[in-house]
């Protein structure tokens, strides 16, 4: 049973995430317009977050921004709980060899979080950036990880997917995705066939521990304007080598057990 304290913390975190979602300084009236909480409750939660330096408030402009304490905590989480620090040199090498965009991602509460990125030698505009959260069911890195989850975890994760159709290529139901995941396990790598963004394609492989636990995924991403999936697929041996190196490094780290179905 949820305690009163848990409820208060949960509400404060929801407001914090809401402010962060604007991606810019935001006024109280803007947060109120989208918030599920009444004015007095929202004001109290914002004050608490400001007092705890999770948010910063400029009295002259009335704007709320993310606070320095939150930035520090986010950096600590990135440093201690993500693959990014140990993967950095291997991502650099893969990016240099392919000349394409390289992504490193992990699963977080049934979604994909991009924890690091290397831009192509000729950068492309695309959704993914380090720190951004994306859908698991229609991204190459997401499908690469889903394909290797234990059945009970996969069931919980699939129950939380939105099945929104981003493009004509998006898989929008569980049966179609499960067939795709079976094909990924058979060949060992995943594709993004313009399923999340029109014109954006990728090849992705999972990063697996010695016991087969999903630690993350890596993709090499490009545009249909300059290459094809068949050409990108030539990078699979390089991506697999990179994933294996990161997995071996990760054996010496203690990662938090993922809560993919929370």
CSV table of C-alpha atoms in Angstrom, one decimal:
chain,number,residue,atom,x,y,z
A,1,UNK,CA,0.0,0.0,0.0
A,2,UNK,CA,1.4,3.4,-1.0
A,3,UNK,CA,2.2,5.6,2.0
A,4,UNK,CA,1.4,9.3,2.2
A,5,UNK,CA,5.1,10.1,1.9
A,6,UNK,CA,5.4,7.9,-1.2
A,7,UNK,CA,2.5,9.7,-2.7
A,8,UNK,CA,4.0,13.1,-2.0
A,9,UNK,CA,7.4,12.1,-3.5
A,10,UNK,CA,5.7,10.7,-6.5
A,11,UNK,CA,3.7,13.9,-7.1
A,12,UNK,CA,6.8,16.0,-6.8
A,13,UNK,CA,8.7,13.8,-9.2
A,14,UNK,CA,5.8,13.9,-11.7
A,15,UNK,CA,6.0,17.7,-11.5
A,16,UNK,CA,9.7,17.7,-11.9
A,17,UNK,CA,9.4,15.5,-15.0
A,18,UNK,CA,6.7,17.8,-16.4
A,19,UNK,CA,8.9,20.9,-16.0
A,20,UNK,CA,11.8,19.0,-17.7
A,21,UNK,CA,9.5,18.0,-20.5
A,22,UNK,CA,9.2,21.6,-21.7
A,23,UNK,CA,12.8,21.6,-22.6
A,24,UNK,CA,13.1,25.3,-21.8
A,25,UNK,CA,12.4,27.7,-18.9
A,26,UNK,CA,8.7,27.7,-18.1
A,27,UNK,CA,6.2,29.8,-16.2
A,28,UNK,CA,3.9,28.6,-13.5
A,29,UNK,CA,0.9,29.2,-15.7
A,30,UNK,CA,2.3,26.9,-18.4
A,31,UNK,CA,2.9,24.1,-15.9
A,32,UNK,CA,-0.6,24.6,-14.4
A,33,UNK,CA,-2.2,24.4,-17.9
A,34,UNK,CA,-0.9,20.8,-18.4
A,35,UNK,CA,-0.7,19.6,-14.8
A,36,UNK,CA,-3.1,17.2,-13.2
A,37,UNK,CA,-2.8,18.9,-9.8
A,38,UNK,CA,-4.8,21.9,-8.6
A,39,UNK,CA,-3.2,25.3,-8.4
A,40,UNK,CA,-2.4,25.3,-4.6
A,41,UNK,CA,-1.0,21.7,-4.7
A,42,UNK,CA,1.2,22.5,-7.8
A,43,UNK,CA,2.5,25.7,-6.2
A,44,UNK,CA,3.4,23.8,-3.0
A,45,UNK,CA,5.2,21.0,-5.0
A,46,UNK,CA,7.1,23.6,-7.1
A,47,UNK,CA,8.2,25.4,-3.9
A,48,UNK,CA,9.4,22.1,-2.4
A,49,UNK,CA,11.4,21.3,-5.5
A,50,UNK,CA,12.9,24.8,-5.6
A,51,UNK,CA,13.8,24.6,-1.9
A,52,UNK,CA,15.6,21.3,-2.5
A,53,UNK,CA,17.4,22.8,-5.5
A,54,UNK,CA,15.9,20.3,-7.9
A,55,UNK,CA,14.4,23.3,-9.6
A,56,UNK,CA,15.6,26.9,-9.9
A,57,UNK,CA,13.1,29.9,-9.9
A,58,UNK,CA,13.9,33.3,-11.2
A,59,UNK,CA,11.8,35.8,-9.3
A,60,UNK,CA,12.4,38.5,-12.0
A,61,UNK,CA,11.1,36.5,-14.9
A,62,UNK,CA,8.9,34.0,-13.0
A,63,UNK,CA,10.6,31.2,-14.8
A,64,UNK,CA,11.3,27.7,-13.5
A,65,UNK,CA,14.4,25.8,-14.8
A,66,UNK,CA,16.1,22.5,-13.8
A,67,UNK,CA,18.2,23.0,-10.7
A,68,UNK,CA,21.9,22.4,-10.2
A,69,UNK,CA,21.3,19.6,-7.7
A,70,UNK,CA,19.3,17.7,-10.3
A,71,UNK,CA,22.1,18.2,-12.8
A,72,UNK,CA,24.6,16.8,-10.4
A,73,UNK,CA,22.4,13.8,-9.6
A,74,UNK,CA,21.8,13.1,-13.2
A,75,UNK,CA,25.6,13.2,-13.9
A,76,UNK,CA,26.2,10.8,-11.0
A,77,UNK,CA,23.5,8.4,-12.3
A,78,UNK,CA,25.1,8.6,-15.8
A,79,UNK,CA,28.5,7.9,-14.3
A,80,UNK,CA,27.6,5.0,-12.0
A,81,UNK,CA,24.5,3.4,-13.5
A,82,UNK,CA,24.9,3.6,-17.3
A,83,UNK,CA,27.1,1.9,-19.8
A,84,UNK,CA,28.3,5.2,-21.2
A,85,UNK,CA,31.6,5.7,-19.3
A,86,UNK,CA,33.0,2.3,-20.1
A,87,UNK,CA,31.6,2.3,-23.6
A,88,UNK,CA,33.1,5.7,-24.6
A,89,UNK,CA,36.3,4.5,-26.3
A,90,UNK,CA,34.6,1.7,-28.1
A,91,UNK,CA,31.9,4.0,-29.4
A,92,UNK,CA,34.6,6.4,-30.6
A,93,UNK,CA,36.3,3.6,-32.5
A,94,UNK,CA,33.1,2.3,-34.1
A,95,UNK,CA,32.1,5.8,-35.1
A,96,UNK,CA,35.5,6.4,-36.7
A,97,UNK,CA,35.3,3.2,-38.7
A,98,UNK,CA,31.8,3.5,-39.9
A,99,UNK,CA,31.5,7.3,-40.4
A,100,UNK,CA,27.9,7.0,-39.4
A,101,UNK,CA,25.8,8.0,-36.3
A,102,UNK,CA,26.4,5.5,-33.4
A,103,UNK,CA,23.9,5.2,-30.5
A,104,UNK,CA,24.2,3.5,-27.1
A,105,UNK,CA,20.9,2.8,-25.4
A,106,UNK,CA,19.5,1.0,-22.4
A,107,UNK,CA,16.0,0.0,-21.3
A,108,UNK,CA,14.3,2.0,-18.6
A,109,UNK,CA,10.8,1.3,-17.4
A,110,UNK,CA,9.8,-0.3,-20.8
A,111,UNK,CA,11.3,2.6,-22.8
A,112,UNK,CA,14.6,3.3,-24.5
A,113,UNK,CA,16.9,5.9,-23.0
A,114,UNK,CA,19.8,7.0,-25.2
A,115,UNK,CA,22.7,7.2,-22.9
A,116,UNK,CA,25.4,8.2,-25.5
A,117,UNK,CA,25.7,9.2,-29.1
A,118,UNK,CA,28.4,9.8,-31.7
A,119,UNK,CA,27.4,11.9,-34.7
A,120,UNK,CA,28.2,10.9,-38.2
A,121,UNK,CA,31.0,12.5,-40.1
A,122,UNK,CA,28.2,14.3,-41.9
A,123,UNK,CA,25.6,14.7,-39.1
A,124,UNK,CA,21.9,14.0,-39.7
A,125,UNK,CA,19.0,15.7,-38.0
A,126,UNK,CA,17.1,13.0,-35.9
A,127,UNK,CA,15.1,12.5,-32.7
A,128,UNK,CA,17.8,10.7,-30.7
A,129,UNK,CA,20.1,12.6,-28.3
A,130,UNK,CA,21.9,11.5,-25.2
A,131,UNK,CA,19.4,11.6,-22.4
A,132,UNK,CA,16.3,11.4,-24.5
A,133,UNK,CA,13.7,8.7,-24.0
A,134,UNK,CA,12.2,6.9,-27.0
A,135,UNK,CA,9.8,4.0,-27.8
A,136,UNK,CA,11.1,0.5,-27.6
A,137,UNK,CA,8.8,-1.2,-30.1
A,138,UNK,CA,9.8,0.9,-33.2
A,139,UNK,CA,13.5,1.7,-32.7
A,140,UNK,CA,16.4,-0.6,-33.7
A,141,UNK,CA,18.0,-0.4,-30.3
A,142,UNK,CA,14.7,-1.0,-28.6
A,143,UNK,CA,13.9,-4.1,-30.6
A,144,UNK,CA,17.4,-5.5,-30.2
A,145,UNK,CA,16.9,-5.4,-26.4
A,146,UNK,CA,13.3,-6.6,-26.4
A,147,UNK,CA,14.3,-9.7,-28.5
A,148,UNK,CA,16.5,-11.0,-25.7
A,149,UNK,CA,14.4,-10.3,-22.6
A,150,UNK,CA,13.1,-13.3,-20.6
A,151,UNK,CA,9.4,-14.1,-21.5
A,152,UNK,CA,8.0,-12.8,-18.2
A,153,UNK,CA,9.8,-9.5,-18.6
A,154,UNK,CA,8.9,-9.1,-22.2
A,155,UNK,CA,5.2,-9.6,-21.4
A,156,UNK,CA,5.3,-6.7,-18.9
A,157,UNK,CA,7.3,-4.5,-21.2
A,158,UNK,CA,5.0,-5.1,-24.2
A,159,UNK,CA,2.0,-4.2,-22.0
A,160,UNK,CA,3.4,-0.7,-21.6
A,161,UNK,CA,4.0,0.1,-25.2
A,162,UNK,CA,1.9,2.9,-26.8
A,163,UNK,CA,1.7,1.3,-30.3
A,164,UNK,CA,1.5,4.7,-31.8
A,165,UNK,CA,2.0,4.7,-35.6
A,166,UNK,CA,4.9,7.1,-36.2
A,167,UNK,CA,5.3,6.1,-39.9
A,168,UNK,CA,3.8,3.7,-42.4
A,169,UNK,CA,6.5,1.2,-41.3
A,170,UNK,CA,5.7,1.2,-37.6
A,171,UNK,CA,4.6,-2.1,-36.1
A,172,UNK,CA,1.5,-1.3,-34.1
A,173,UNK,CA,0.5,-4.5,-32.5
A,174,UNK,CA,2.0,-7.1,-30.2
A,175,UNK,CA,1.7,-10.0,-32.6
A,176,UNK,CA,3.6,-8.3,-35.4
A,177,UNK,CA,6.3,-7.2,-33.0
A,178,UNK,CA,6.7,-10.7,-31.5
A,179,UNK,CA,7.2,-12.1,-35.0
A,180,UNK,CA,9.8,-9.4,-35.6
A,181,UNK,CA,11.6,-10.2,-32.3
A,182,UNK,CA,11.8,-13.9,-33.3
A,183,UNK,CA,13.4,-12.9,-36.6
A,184,UNK,CA,15.9,-10.7,-34.7
A,185,UNK,CA,16.9,-13.6,-32.4
A,186,UNK,CA,17.4,-15.8,-35.4
A,187,UNK,CA,19.7,-13.4,-37.3
A,188,UNK,CA,21.3,-11.8,-34.2
A,189,UNK,CA,20.6,-8.1,-35.1
A,190,UNK,CA,17.7,-5.7,-35.5
A,191,UNK,CA,16.7,-3.2,-38.1
A,192,UNK,CA,14.9,0.2,-38.0
A,193,UNK,CA,13.2,0.4,-41.4
A,194,UNK,CA,12.0,4.0,-41.0
A,195,UNK,CA,9.7,2.8,-38.2
A,196,UNK,CA,10.2,5.8,-35.9
A,197,UNK,CA,11.3,8.5,-38.3
A,198,UNK,CA,10.9,8.8,-42.0
A,199,UNK,CA,14.2,8.5,-43.8
A,200,UNK,CA,16.1,7.2,-40.7
A,201,UNK,CA,17.4,3.6,-40.8
A,202,UNK,CA,19.7,1.6,-38.6
A,203,UNK,CA,21.2,-1.8,-37.7
A,204,UNK,CA,21.4,-2.6,-34.0
A,205,UNK,CA,22.7,-5.3,-31.8
A,206,UNK,CA,22.1,-6.1,-28.1
A,207,UNK,CA,24.8,-5.9,-25.4
A,208,UNK,CA,24.5,-9.1,-23.3
A,209,UNK,CA,26.1,-10.2,-20.1
A,210,UNK,CA,27.8,-13.6,-19.9
A,211,UNK,CA,24.5,-15.0,-18.5
A,212,UNK,CA,22.5,-13.4,-21.4
A,213,UNK,CA,21.1,-10.5,-19.4
A,214,UNK,CA,20.3,-7.5,-21.5
A,215,UNK,CA,22.6,-4.6,-20.6
A,216,UNK,CA,21.9,-2.3,-23.5
A,217,UNK,CA,22.2,-2.0,-27.3
A,218,UNK,CA,24.3,-0.3,-30.0
A,219,UNK,CA,23.2,0.9,-33.4
A,220,UNK,CA,24.7,2.4,-36.5
A,221,UNK,CA,22.2,4.8,-38.0
A,222,UNK,CA,22.0,6.6,-41.3
A,223,UNK,CA,19.5,8.1,-43.8
A,224,UNK,CA,17.9,6.6,-46.8
A,225,UNK,CA,19.1,9.6,-48.7
A,226,UNK,CA,22.7,8.3,-48.6
A,227,UNK,CA,22.7,4.6,-47.9
A,228,UNK,CA,20.6,1.4,-47.6
A,229,UNK,CA,19.9,-1.1,-44.9
A,230,UNK,CA,21.9,-3.7,-47.0
A,231,UNK,CA,24.9,-1.4,-46.9
A,232,UNK,CA,24.5,-0.6,-43.1
A,233,UNK,CA,24.3,-4.4,-42.5
A,234,UNK,CA,27.9,-4.7,-43.6
A,235,UNK,CA,28.7,-3.0,-40.3
A,236,UNK,CA,27.3,-5.9,-38.2
A,237,UNK,CA,30.7,-7.5,-37.5
A,238,UNK,CA,32.0,-4.2,-36.2
A,239,UNK,CA,29.0,-3.5,-34.1
A,240,UNK,CA,29.1,-7.1,-32.7
A,241,UNK,CA,32.8,-6.6,-31.8
A,242,UNK,CA,32.0,-3.3,-30.1
A,243,UNK,CA,29.1,-4.9,-28.1
A,244,UNK,CA,31.3,-7.8,-27.0
A,245,UNK,CA,34.0,-5.4,-25.8
A,246,UNK,CA,31.5,-3.3,-23.8
A,247,UNK,CA,29.9,-6.5,-22.3
A,248,UNK,CA,33.3,-7.8,-21.1
A,249,UNK,CA,34.1,-4.4,-19.5
A,250,UNK,CA,30.6,-4.4,-17.9
A,251,UNK,CA,31.3,-7.7,-16.1
A,252,UNK,CA,33.4,-5.8,-13.6
A,253,UNK,CA,30.6,-3.3,-12.9
A,254,UNK,CA,27.6,-3.7,-10.6
A,255,UNK,CA,24.6,-2.3,-12.5
A,256,UNK,CA,21.3,-1.8,-10.8
A,257,UNK,CA,18.8,-4.5,-11.6
A,258,UNK,CA,16.6,-3.0,-14.3
A,259,UNK,CA,12.9,-2.4,-13.4
A,260,UNK,CA,11.5,-2.7,-16.9
A,261,UNK,CA,8.0,-3.4,-15.8
A,262,UNK,CA,7.7,-1.0,-13.0
